XYZ file of C-alpha atoms in Angstrom:
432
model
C 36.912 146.183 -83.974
C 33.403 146.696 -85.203
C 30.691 146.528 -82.831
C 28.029 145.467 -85.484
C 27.927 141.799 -86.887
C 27.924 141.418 -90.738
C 24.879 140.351 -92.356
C 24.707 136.545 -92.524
C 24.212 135.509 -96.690
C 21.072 133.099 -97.634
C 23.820 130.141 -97.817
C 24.663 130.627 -94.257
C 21.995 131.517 -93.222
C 20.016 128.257 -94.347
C 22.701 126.261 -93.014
C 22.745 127.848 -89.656
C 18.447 127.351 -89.571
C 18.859 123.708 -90.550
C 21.520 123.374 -87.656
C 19.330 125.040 -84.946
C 15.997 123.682 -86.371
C 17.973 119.910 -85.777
C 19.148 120.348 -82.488
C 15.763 121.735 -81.342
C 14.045 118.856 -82.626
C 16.231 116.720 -80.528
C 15.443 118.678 -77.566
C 11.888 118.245 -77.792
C 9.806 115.727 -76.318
C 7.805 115.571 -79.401
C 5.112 113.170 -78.114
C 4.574 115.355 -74.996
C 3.774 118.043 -77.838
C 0.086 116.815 -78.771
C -0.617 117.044 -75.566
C -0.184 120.696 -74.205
C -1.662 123.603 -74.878
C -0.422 124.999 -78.253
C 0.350 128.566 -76.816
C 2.574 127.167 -73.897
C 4.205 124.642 -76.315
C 5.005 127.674 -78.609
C 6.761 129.487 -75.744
C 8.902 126.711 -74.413
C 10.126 126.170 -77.627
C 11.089 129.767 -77.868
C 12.954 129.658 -74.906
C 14.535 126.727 -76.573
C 15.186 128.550 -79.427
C 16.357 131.436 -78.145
C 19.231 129.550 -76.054
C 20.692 127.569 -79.206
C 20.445 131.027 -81.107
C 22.464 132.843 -78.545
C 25.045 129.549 -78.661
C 25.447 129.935 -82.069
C 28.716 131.098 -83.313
C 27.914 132.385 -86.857
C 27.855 136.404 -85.839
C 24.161 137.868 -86.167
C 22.546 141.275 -85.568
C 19.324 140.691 -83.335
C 16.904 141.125 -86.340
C 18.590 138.238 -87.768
C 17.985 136.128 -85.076
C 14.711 137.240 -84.846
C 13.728 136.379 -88.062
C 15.680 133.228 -87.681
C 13.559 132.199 -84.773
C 10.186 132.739 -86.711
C 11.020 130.526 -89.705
C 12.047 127.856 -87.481
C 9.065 128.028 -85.478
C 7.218 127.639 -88.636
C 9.149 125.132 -89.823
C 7.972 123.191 -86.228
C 4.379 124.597 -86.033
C 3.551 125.543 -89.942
C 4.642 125.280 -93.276
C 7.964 126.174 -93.370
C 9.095 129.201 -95.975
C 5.226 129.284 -96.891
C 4.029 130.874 -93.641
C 4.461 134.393 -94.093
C 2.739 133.047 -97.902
C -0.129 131.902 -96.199
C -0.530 134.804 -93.716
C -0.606 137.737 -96.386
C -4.357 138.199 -97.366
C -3.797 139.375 -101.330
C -2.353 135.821 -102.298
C -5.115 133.781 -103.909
C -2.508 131.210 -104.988
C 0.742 129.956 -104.037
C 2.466 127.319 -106.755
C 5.564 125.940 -105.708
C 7.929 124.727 -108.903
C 10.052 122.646 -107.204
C 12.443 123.766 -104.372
C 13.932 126.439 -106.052
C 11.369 128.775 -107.281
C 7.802 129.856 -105.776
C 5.411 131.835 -107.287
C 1.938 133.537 -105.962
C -0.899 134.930 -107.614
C -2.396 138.451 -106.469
C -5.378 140.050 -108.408
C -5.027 137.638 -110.721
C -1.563 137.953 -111.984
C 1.256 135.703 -110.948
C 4.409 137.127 -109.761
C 7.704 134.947 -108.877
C 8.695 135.355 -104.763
C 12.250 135.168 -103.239
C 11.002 132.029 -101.481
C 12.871 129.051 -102.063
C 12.998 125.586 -100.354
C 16.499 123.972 -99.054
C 15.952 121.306 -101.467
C 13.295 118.743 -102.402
C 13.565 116.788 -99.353
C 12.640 119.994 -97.228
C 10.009 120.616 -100.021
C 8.770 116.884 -99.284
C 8.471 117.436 -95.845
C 5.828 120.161 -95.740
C 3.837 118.144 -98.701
C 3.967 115.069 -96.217
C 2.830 117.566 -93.279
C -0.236 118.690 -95.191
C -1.400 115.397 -96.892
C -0.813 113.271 -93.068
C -3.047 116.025 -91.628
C -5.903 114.495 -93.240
C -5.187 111.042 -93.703
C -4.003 111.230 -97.067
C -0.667 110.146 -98.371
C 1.852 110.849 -101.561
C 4.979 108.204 -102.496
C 6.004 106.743 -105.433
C 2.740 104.242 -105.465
C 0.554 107.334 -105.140
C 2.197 110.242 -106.671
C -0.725 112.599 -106.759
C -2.731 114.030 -103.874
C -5.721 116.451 -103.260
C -5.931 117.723 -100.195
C -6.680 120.862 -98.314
C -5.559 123.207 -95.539
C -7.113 123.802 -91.868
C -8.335 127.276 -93.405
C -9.819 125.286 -96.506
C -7.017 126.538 -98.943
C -7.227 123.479 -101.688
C -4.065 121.702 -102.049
C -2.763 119.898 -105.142
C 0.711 117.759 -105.068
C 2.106 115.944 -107.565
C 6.009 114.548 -107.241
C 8.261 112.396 -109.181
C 8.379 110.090 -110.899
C 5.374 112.328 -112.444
C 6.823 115.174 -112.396
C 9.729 114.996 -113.892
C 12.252 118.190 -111.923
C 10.923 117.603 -108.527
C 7.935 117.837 -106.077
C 5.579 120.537 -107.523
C 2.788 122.001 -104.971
C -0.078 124.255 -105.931
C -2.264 125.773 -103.494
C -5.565 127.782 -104.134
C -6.244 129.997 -101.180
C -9.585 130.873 -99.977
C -9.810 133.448 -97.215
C -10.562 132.871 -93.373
C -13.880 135.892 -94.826
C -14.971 134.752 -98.217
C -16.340 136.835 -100.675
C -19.224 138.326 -100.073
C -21.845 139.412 -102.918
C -20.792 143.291 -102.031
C -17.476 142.528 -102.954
C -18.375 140.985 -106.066
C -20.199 144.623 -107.035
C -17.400 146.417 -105.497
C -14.422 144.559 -107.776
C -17.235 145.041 -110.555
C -17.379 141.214 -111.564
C -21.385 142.012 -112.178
C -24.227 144.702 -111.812
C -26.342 145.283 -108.957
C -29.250 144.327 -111.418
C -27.851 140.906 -112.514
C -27.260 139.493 -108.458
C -30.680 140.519 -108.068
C -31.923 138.673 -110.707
C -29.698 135.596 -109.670
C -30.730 136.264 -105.953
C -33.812 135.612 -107.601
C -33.520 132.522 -109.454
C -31.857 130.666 -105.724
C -34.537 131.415 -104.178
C -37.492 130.510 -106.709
C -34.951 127.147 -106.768
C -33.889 127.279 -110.014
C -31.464 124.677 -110.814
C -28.051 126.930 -111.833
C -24.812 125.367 -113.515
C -21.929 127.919 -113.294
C -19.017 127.639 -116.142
C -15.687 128.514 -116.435
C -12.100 127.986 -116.696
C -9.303 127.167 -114.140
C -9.283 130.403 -111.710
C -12.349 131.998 -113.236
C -13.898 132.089 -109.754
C -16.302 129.481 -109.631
C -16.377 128.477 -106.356
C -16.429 131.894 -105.239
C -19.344 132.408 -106.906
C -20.757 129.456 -105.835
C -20.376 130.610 -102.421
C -22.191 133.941 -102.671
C -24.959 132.211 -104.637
C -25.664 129.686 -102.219
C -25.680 132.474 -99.600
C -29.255 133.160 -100.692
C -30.586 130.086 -99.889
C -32.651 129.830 -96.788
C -31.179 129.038 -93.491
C -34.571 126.491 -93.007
C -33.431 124.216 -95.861
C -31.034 121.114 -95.469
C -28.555 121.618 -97.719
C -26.040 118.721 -98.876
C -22.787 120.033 -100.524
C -20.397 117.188 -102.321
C -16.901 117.924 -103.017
C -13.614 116.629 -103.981
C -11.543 118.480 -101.512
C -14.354 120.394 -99.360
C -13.486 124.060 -100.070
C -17.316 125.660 -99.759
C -17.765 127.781 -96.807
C -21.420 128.269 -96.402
C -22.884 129.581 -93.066
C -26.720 128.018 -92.710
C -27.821 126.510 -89.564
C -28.606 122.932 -91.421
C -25.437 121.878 -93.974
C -24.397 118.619 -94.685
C -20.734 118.060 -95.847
C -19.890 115.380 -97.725
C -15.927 114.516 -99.224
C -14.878 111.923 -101.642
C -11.989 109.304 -100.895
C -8.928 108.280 -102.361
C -8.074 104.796 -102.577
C -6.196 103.151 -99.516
C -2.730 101.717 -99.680
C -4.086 98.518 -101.590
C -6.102 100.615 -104.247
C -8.970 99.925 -102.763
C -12.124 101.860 -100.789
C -12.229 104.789 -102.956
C -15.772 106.549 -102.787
C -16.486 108.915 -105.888
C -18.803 111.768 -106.267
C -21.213 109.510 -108.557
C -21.966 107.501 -105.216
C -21.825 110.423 -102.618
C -24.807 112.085 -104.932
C -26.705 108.989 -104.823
C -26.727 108.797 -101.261
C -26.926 112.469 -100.625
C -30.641 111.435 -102.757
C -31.264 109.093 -99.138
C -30.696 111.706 -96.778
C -33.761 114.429 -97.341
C -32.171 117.019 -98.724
C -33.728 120.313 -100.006
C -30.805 121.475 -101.590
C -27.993 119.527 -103.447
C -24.936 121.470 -104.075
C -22.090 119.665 -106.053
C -18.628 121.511 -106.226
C -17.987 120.906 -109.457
C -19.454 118.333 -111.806
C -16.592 116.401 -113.694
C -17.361 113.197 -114.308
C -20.571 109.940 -114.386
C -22.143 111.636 -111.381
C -23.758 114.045 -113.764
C -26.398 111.890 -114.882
C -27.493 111.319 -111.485
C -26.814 115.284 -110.440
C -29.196 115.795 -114.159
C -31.512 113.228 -112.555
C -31.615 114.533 -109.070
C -32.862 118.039 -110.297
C -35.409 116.462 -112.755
C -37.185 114.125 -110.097
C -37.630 116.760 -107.767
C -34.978 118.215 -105.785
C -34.734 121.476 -107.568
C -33.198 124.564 -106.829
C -29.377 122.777 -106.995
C -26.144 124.216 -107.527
C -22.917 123.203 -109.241
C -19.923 124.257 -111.323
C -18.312 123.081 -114.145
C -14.963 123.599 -116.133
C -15.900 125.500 -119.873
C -15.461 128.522 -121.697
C -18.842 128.914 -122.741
C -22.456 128.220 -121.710
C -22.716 125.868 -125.092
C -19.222 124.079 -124.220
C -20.310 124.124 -120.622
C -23.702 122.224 -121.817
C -21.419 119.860 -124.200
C -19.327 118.888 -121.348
C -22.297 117.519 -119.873
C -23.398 115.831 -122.690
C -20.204 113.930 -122.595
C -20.014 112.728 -118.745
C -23.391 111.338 -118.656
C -22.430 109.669 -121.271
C -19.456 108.658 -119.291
C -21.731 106.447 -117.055
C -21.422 104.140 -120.096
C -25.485 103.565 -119.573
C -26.057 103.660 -123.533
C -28.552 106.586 -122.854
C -29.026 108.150 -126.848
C -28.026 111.557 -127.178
C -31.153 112.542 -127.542
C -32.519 111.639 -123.993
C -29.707 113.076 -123.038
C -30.070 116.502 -124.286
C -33.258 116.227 -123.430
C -32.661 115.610 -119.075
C -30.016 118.728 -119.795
C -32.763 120.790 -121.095
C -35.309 120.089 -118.728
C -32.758 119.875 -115.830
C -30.668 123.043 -116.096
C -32.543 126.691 -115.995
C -29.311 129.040 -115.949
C -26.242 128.781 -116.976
C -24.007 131.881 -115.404
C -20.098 131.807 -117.271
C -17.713 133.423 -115.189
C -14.085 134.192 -116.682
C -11.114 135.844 -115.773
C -9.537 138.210 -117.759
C -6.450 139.487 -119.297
C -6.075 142.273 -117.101
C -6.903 139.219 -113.821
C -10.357 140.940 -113.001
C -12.948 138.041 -112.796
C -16.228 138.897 -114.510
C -19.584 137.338 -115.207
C -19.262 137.591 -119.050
C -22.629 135.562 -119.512
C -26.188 134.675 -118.124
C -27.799 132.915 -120.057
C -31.136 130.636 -119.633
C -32.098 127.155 -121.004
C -35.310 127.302 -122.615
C -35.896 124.144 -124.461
C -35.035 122.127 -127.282
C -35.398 122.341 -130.998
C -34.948 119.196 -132.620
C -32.163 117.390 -131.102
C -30.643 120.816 -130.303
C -30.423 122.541 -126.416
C -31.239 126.050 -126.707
C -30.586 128.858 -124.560
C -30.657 132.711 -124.475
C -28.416 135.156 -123.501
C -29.818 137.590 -121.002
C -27.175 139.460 -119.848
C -23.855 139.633 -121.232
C -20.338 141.451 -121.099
C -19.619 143.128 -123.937
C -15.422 143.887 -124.127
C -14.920 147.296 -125.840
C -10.667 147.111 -125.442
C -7.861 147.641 -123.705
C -6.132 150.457 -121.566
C -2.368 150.977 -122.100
C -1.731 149.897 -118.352
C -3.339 146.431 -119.742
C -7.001 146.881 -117.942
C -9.723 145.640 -119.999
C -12.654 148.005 -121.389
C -16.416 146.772 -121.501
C -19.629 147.141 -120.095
C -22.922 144.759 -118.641
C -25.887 144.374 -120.815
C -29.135 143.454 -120.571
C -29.418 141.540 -124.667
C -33.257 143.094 -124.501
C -34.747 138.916 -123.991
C -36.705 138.836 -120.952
C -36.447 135.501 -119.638
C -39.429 132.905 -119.540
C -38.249 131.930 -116.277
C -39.598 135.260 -115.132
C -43.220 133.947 -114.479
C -41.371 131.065 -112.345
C -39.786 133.861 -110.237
C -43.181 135.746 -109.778
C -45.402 132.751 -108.653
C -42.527 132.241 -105.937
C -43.653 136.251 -104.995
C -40.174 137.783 -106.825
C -41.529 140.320 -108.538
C -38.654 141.964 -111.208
C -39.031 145.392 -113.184
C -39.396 144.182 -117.167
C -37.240 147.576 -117.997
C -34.138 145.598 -116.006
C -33.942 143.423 -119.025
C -34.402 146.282 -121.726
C -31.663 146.516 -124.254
C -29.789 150.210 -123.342
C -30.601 152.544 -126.189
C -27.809 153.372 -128.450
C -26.557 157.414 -128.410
């Protein structure tokens, strides 16, 4: 007779973590949980844990039971299967397509996981563990949910009857260290010359808009940026789901809110930007701009609180610039284009478009600056741009920064606020 067990399948071996995880549950006084101290309720539970694993009379090897021990822990103390997700540093995304199939994103290319759910009831349960955290909910009436993690990973859930094969979760991770402006030079997203220039422009407050598409790396971005600003300003940041991470002495953080149970006491980003107006601030920093509240974001940096930051979703500085167009006009305030174009003009200085490529590097394709308007037309200026030049076999994509040769008129703003910048940074490299 063999002395070594044979290796437990995935069938029995959810079954057998479903039995345990039950009968542990039952042998908890969960109430009496919220009350100790995490780290001794984490190893009387393991004693637990370890008894009913020993009692069990499926045959496993001790790294089985192990392992099996882990995921129910995190099934009591985490997220269930998306714990060891959630612990591995290269995942900057974790979508969950119902139950049975879990993909993550790393370096900007998605890859499928053997991770699976034990159906959408288990799937439900850590959806319902993340949105209760924070006072949010998701059933049938409300079927969609932003929310976000203790580490301030952003979550989106959406379930049936919406969508239409099960409970689907998405979660964009941001890192316990975010990015620093190093390791935006390091993963070459810019040049050494262009952060200098936008170091800059934050701090001769110039109002900035940054553009781009889903997973470009705006809020990154927006995070290094606003790491230039000075730690004697107030700064008020507004946001959806609050996902910024900035590290001044004097920051104000402000969160919209869903609608209750009855539909009702909802607070938008349109009124949390009119109030943040009330509360002195030096800085306004919206997390991105989507909707009416850009007329009174466009209105805030015209009327004196300049040097603001905020992102919006567009492929190019002129879309970006269009999309504005379109949710002032949202505010349904019958403002003529016109005026319109004319607050964008005068409000916005630069517009930096960040994308992600094919190859998942994220890059600062574009920096461009507002300079006026002819006729009823915005115009703007490149002044540095990436220019693609093709691709590797291995898929990586080929290009180089630029300087377009345009020194920007915003230059003599920069040097009365004592930022003095070489005029050859901006010279258009001569062609060999």
């Amino acid at each position: 007779m063999s002395l070594i067990s044979t290796p437990i399948t995935r069938t029995d071996f959810g079954s057998v973590k479903a039995a345990i995880h039950r009968r542990l549950i039952q042998k908890l006084n969960l109430d009496r949980l919220t009350e100790v101290n995490r780290e001794d309720v984490r190893r009387e539970v393991s004693q637990i844990l370890e008894a009913l694993v020993v009692g069990e009379s499926t045959p496993m090897n001790l790294q089985e039971r192990e392992r099996l021990a882990q995921e129910v822990l995190d099934e009591v103390f985490g997220l269930g299967p998306l714990e060891p997700l959630l612990a591995d540093p290269t995942v900057s995304d974790i979508l969950v397509n119902t139950h049975r199939r879990v993909y993550v994103e790393r370096k900007g290319m998605l890859e499928m996981t053997g991770i699976q759910f034990r159906d959408d009831a288990h799937l439900m349960a850590i959806i319902d563990r993340i949105v209760s955290a924070i006072g949010r909910r998701v059933d049938e009436s409300s079927p969609m949910v932003d929310a976000r993690l203790a580490d301030g990973s952003r979550v989106n859930a959406i379930i049936p009857p919406l969508a239409v094969d099960g409970p689907i979760l998405s979660i964009r991770r941001f890192g316990r260290d975010p990015l620093t402006s190093d390791d935006l030079l390091q993963n070459e997203s810019l040049t050494t010359t262009m952060l200098e220039l936008l170091r800059g422009c934050v701090k001769a407050r110039l109002n900035i808009l940054i553009s781009g598409g889903t997973g470009a790396g705006k809020t990154t971005f927006l995070n290094v940026l606003s790491s230039y600003i000075s730690n004697r300003e107030r700064i008020v940041t507004i946001e959806d789901a609050a996902e910024l991470q900035l590290h001044q002495d004097h920051v104000v953080r402000l969160e919209t809110r869903p609608a209750n149970i009855e539909g009702k006491g909802a607070i938008q980003q349109r009124q949390l930007v009119i109030n943040s107006l009330r509360m002195r601030p030096d800085r306004i920093i919206v997390g991105e701009v989507r909707g009416e509240e850009a007329l009174d974001m466009l209105q805030a940096m015209n009327t004196g609180h300049d040097g603001s930051l905020t992102t919006i979703h567009a492929n190019t500085p002129r879309d970006a610039l269009s999309r504005l167009e379109t949710m002032v006009a949202m505010s349904n305030l019958s403002i003529p284009d016109h005026a319109i174009r004319r607050q964008i003009a005068s409000a916005i200085d630069v517009v930096v478009q960040v994308s992600r490529l094919s190859d998942g590097t994220r890059k600062v394709i574009s920096l461009a600056e507002i300079t006026g308007m002819e006729g009823d037309v915005v115009t703007m200026q490149d002044i540095f741009v990436f220019r693609k030049r093709g691709i590797r076999e291995n898929g990586e994509v080929l290009g180089d920064f630029a300087p377009t040769g345009v020194r920007p008129k915003f230059a003599e703003k920069l040097l009365v606020s004592g930022i003095a910048l070489p005029i050859a940074m901006f010279e258009e490299p001569k062609v060999r």
